[in-house]
PDB file of C-alpha atoms in Angstrom:
ATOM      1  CA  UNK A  13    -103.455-114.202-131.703  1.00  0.00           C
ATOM      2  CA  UNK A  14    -106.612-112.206-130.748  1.00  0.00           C
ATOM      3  CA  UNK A  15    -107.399-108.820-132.190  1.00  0.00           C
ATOM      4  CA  UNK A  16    -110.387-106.772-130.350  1.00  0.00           C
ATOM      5  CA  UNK A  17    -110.955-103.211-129.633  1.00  0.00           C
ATOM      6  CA  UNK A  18    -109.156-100.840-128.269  1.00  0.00           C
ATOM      7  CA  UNK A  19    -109.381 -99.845-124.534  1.00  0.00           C
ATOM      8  CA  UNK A  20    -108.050 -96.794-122.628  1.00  0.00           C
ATOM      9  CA  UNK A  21    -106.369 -98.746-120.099  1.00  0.00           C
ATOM     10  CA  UNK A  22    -104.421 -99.964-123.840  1.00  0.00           C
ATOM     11  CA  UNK A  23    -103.507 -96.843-124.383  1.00  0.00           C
ATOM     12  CA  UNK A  24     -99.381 -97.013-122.708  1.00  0.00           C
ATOM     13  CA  UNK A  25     -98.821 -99.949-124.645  1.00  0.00           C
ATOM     14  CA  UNK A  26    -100.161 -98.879-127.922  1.00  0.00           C
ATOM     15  CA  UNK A  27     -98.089 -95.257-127.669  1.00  0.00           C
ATOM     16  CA  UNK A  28     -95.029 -97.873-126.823  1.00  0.00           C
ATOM     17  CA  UNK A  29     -95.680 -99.578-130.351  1.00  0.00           C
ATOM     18  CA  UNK A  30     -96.190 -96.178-131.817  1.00  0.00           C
ATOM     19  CA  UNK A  31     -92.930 -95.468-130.456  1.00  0.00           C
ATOM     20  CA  UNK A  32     -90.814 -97.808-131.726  1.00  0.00           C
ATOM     21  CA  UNK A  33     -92.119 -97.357-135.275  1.00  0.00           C
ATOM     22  CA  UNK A  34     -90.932 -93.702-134.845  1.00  0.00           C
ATOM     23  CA  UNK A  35     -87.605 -94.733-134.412  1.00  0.00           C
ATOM     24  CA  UNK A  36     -88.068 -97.094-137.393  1.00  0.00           C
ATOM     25  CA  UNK A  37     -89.303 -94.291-139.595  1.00  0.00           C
ATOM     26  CA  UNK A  38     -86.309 -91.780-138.409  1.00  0.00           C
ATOM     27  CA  UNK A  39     -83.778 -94.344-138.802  1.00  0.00           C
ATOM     28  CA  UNK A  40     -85.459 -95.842-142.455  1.00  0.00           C
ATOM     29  CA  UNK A  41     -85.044 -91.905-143.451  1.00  0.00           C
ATOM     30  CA  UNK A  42     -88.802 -90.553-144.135  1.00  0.00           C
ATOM     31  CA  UNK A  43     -90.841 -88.534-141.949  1.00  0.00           C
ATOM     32  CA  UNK A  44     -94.216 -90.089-141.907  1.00  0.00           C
ATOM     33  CA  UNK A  45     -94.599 -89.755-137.900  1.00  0.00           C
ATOM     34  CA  UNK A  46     -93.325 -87.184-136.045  1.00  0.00           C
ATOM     35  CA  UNK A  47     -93.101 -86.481-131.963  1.00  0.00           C
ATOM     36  CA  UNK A  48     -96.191 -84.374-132.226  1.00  0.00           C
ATOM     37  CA  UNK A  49     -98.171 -87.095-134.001  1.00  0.00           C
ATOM     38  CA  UNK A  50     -99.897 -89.995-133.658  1.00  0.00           C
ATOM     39  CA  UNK A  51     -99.776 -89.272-129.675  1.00  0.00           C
ATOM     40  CA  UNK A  52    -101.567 -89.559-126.976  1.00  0.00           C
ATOM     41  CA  UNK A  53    -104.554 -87.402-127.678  1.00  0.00           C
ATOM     42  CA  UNK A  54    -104.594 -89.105-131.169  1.00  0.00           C
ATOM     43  CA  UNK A  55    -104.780 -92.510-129.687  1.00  0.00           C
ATOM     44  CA  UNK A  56    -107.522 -91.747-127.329  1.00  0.00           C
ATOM     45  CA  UNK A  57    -109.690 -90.120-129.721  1.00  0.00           C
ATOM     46  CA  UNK A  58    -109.404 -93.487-132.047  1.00  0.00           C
ATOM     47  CA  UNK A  59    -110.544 -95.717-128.731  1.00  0.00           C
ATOM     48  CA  UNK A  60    -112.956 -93.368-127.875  1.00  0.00           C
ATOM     49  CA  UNK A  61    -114.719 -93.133-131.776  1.00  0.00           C
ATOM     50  CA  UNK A  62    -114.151 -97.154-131.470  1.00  0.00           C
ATOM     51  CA  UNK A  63    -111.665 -97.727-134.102  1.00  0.00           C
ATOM     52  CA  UNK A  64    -108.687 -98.528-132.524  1.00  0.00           C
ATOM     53  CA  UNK A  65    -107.617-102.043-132.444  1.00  0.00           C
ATOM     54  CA  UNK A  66    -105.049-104.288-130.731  1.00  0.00           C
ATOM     55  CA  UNK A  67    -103.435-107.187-131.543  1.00  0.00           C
ATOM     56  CA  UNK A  68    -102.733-109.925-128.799  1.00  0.00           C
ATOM     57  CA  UNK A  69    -100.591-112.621-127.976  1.00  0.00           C
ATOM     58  CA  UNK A  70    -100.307-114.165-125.101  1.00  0.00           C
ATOM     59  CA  UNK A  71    -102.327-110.952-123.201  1.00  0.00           C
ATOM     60  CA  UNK A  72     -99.588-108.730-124.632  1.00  0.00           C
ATOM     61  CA  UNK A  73    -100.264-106.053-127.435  1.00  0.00           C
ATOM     62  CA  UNK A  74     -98.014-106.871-130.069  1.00  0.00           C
ATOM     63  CA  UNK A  75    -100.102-104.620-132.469  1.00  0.00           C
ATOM     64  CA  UNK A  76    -102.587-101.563-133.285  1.00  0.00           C
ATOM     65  CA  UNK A  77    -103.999-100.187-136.217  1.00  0.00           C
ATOM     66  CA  UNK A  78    -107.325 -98.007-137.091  1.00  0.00           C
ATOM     67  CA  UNK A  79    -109.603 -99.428-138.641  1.00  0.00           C
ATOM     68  CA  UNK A  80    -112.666 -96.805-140.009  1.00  0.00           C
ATOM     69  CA  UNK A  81    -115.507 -97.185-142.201  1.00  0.00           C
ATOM     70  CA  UNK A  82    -116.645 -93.320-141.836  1.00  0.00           C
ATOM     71  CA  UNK A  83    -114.604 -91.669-145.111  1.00  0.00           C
ATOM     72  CA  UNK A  84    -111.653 -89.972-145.096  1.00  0.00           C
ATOM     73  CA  UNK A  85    -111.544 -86.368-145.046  1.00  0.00           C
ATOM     74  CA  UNK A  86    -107.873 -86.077-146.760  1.00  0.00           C
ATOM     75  CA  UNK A  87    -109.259 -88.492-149.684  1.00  0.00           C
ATOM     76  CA  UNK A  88    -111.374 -86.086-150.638  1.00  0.00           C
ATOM     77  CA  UNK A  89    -108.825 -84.989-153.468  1.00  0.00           C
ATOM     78  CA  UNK A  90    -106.238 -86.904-155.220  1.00  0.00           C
ATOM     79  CA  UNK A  91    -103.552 -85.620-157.094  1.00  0.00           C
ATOM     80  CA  UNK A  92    -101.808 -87.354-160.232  1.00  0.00           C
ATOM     81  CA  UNK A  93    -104.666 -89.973-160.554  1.00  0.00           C
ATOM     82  CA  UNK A  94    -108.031 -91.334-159.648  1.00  0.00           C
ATOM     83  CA  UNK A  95    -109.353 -93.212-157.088  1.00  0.00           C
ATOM     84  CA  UNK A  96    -110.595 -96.927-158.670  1.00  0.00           C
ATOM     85  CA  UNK A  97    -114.368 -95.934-157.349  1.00  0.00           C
ATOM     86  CA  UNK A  98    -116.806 -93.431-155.159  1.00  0.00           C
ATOM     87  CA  UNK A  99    -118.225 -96.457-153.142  1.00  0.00           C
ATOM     88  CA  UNK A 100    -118.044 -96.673-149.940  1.00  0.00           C
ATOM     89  CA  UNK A 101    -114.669 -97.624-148.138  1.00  0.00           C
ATOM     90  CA  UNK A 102    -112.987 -98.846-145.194  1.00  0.00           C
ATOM     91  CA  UNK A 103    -109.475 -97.195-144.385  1.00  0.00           C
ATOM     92  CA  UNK A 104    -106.449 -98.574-142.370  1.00  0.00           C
ATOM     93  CA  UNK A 105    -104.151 -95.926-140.576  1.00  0.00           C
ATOM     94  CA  UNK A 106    -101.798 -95.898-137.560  1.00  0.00           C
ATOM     95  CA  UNK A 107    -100.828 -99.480-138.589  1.00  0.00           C
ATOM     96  CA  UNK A 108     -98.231-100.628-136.224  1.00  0.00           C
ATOM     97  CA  UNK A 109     -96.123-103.541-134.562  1.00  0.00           C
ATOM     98  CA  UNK A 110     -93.805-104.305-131.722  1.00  0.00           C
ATOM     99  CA  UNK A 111     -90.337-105.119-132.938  1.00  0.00           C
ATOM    100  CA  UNK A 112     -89.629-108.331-131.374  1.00  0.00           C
ATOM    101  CA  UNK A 113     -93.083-109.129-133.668  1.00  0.00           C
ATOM    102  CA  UNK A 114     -91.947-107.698-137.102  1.00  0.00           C
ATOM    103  CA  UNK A 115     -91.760-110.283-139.764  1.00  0.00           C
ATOM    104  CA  UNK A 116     -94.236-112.494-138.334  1.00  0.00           C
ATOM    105  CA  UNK A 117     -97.169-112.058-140.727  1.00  0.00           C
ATOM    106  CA  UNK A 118     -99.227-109.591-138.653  1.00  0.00           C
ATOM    107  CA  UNK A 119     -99.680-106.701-140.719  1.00  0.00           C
ATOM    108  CA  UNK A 120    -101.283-109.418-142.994  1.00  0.00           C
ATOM    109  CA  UNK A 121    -103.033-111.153-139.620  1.00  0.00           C
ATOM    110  CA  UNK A 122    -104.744-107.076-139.514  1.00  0.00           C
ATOM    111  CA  UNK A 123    -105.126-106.441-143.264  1.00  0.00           C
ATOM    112  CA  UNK A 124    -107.496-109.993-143.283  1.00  0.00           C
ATOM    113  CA  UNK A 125    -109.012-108.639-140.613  1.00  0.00           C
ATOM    114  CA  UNK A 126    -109.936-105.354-141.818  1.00  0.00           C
ATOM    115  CA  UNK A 127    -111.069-106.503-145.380  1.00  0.00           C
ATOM    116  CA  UNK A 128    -113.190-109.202-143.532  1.00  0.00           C
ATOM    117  CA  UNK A 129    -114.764-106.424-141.444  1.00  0.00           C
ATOM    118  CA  UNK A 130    -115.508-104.515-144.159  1.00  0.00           C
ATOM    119  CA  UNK A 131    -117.304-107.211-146.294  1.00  0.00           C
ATOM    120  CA  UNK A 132    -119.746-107.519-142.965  1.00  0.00           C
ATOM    121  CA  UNK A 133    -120.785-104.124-143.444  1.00  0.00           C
ATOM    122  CA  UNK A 134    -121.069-104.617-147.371  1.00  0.00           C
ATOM    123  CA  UNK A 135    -118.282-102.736-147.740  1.00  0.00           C
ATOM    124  CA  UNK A 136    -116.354-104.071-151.165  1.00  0.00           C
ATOM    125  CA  UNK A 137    -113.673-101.397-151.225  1.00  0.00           C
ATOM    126  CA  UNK A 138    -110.434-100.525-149.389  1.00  0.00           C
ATOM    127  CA  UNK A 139    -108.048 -97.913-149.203  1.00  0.00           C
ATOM    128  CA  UNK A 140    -104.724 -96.840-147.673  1.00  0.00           C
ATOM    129  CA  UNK A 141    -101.932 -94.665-147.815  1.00  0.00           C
ATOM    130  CA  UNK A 142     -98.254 -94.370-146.993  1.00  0.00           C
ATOM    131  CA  UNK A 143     -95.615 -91.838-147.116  1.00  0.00           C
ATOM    132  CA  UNK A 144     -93.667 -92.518-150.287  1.00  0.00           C
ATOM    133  CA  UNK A 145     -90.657 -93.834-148.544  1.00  0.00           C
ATOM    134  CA  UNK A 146     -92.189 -96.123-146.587  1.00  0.00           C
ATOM    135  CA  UNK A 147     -90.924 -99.034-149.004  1.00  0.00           C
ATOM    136  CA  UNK A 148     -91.810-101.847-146.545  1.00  0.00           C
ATOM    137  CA  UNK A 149     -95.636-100.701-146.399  1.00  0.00           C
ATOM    138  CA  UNK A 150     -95.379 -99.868-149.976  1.00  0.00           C
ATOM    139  CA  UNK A 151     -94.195-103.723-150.846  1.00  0.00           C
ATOM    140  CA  UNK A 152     -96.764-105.123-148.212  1.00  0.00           C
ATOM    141  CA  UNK A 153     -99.863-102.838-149.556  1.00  0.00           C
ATOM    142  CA  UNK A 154     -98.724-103.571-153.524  1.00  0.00           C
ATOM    143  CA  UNK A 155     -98.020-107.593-152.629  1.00  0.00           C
ATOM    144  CA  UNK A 156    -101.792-107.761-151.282  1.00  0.00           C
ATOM    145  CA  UNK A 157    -103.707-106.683-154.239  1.00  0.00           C
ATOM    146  CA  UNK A 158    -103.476-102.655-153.606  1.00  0.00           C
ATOM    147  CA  UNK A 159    -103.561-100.753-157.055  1.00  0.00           C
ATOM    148  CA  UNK A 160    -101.526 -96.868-156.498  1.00  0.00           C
ATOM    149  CA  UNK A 161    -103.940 -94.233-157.329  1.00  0.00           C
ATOM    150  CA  UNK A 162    -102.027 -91.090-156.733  1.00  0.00           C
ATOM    151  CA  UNK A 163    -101.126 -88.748-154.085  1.00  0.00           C
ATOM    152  CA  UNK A 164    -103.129 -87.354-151.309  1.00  0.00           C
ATOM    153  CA  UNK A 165    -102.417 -84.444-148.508  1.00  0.00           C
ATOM    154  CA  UNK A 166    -102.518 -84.962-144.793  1.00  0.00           C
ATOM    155  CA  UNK A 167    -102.964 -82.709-142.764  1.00  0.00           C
ATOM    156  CA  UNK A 168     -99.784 -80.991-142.583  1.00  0.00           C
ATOM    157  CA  UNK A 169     -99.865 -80.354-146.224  1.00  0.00           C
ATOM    158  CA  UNK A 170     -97.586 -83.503-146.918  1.00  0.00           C
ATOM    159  CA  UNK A 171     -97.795 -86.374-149.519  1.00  0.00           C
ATOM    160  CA  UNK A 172     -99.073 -90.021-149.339  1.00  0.00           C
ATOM    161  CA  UNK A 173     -99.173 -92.635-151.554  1.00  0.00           C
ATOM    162  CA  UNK A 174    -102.773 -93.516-151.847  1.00  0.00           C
ATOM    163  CA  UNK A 175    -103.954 -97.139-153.317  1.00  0.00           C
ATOM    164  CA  UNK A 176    -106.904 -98.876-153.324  1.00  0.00           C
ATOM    165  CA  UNK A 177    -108.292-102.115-153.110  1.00  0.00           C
ATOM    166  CA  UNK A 178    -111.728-103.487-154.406  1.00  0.00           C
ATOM    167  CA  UNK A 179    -112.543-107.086-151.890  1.00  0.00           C
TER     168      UNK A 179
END
């Protein structure tokens, strides 16, 4: 497995992934992703800022998440809790993987990843956030040493989960 950047030429098979955990998220009942969002647009913006990854095997994309170390603008307030510090973080979103690759360890493969990224940049804290039904990211986020630190607002005025992580 290789994980690298992002390209444009990336982008069709990453909206594929995308995809497929749309139809995951509709059939598991919550509405984290809808067809208006991530798309396209969304996607490109990520390569083009530099923090869109993709997972390989075997020179196929199997995987893609964003990866940012530049704040997030909806953590700004949290609801029903605290976050665990004001330090400087690194944020996973748009975490995603092809279903003939679920169950395989990958979302861990890109969490390691991520946290290790972050400690090069002296970076010791991590957060992320899910929609509240999400119960397989909820188990995977809480399994890997996540603490829940209350709600947030995207930008559709929903909620997330929010939780953070000090590496």
């Amino acid at each position: 497995m290789e994980i690298r950047l992002a390209l444009e030429n990336d982008l069709k098979n990453i909206i594929k992934i995308i995809n497929q955990a749309k139809v995951y998220m509709k059939n598991n009942n919550f509405n984290q992703w809808n067809d208006n969002y991530p798309n396209n647009e969304t996607i490109s913006k990520d390569i083009k800022l530099q923090e869109s990854y993709v997972l390989i095997d075997d020179e196929k994309i199997v995987g893609t998440f964003v990866l940012s170390f530049d704040g997030e603008i909806n953590y700004k307030n949290i609801y029903e809790g605290n976050w665990k510090t004001n330090n400087p973080y690194g944020v996973l979103h748009r975490v995603a993987i092809d279903d003939l690759y679920k169950g395989k360890g990958l979302a861990k493969l890109i969490l390691d990843f991520s946290e290790k990224e972050a400690l090069k940049k002296g970076i010791k804290n991590f957060r992320i956030d899910t929609h509240k039904e999400n119960k397989s990211m909820r188990k995977f986020i809480e399994k890997n040493g996540f603490e829940y630190c209350g709600i947030i607002l995207v930008e559709d005025e929903t909620e997330r989960v929010a939780y953070e992580k000090i590496l």
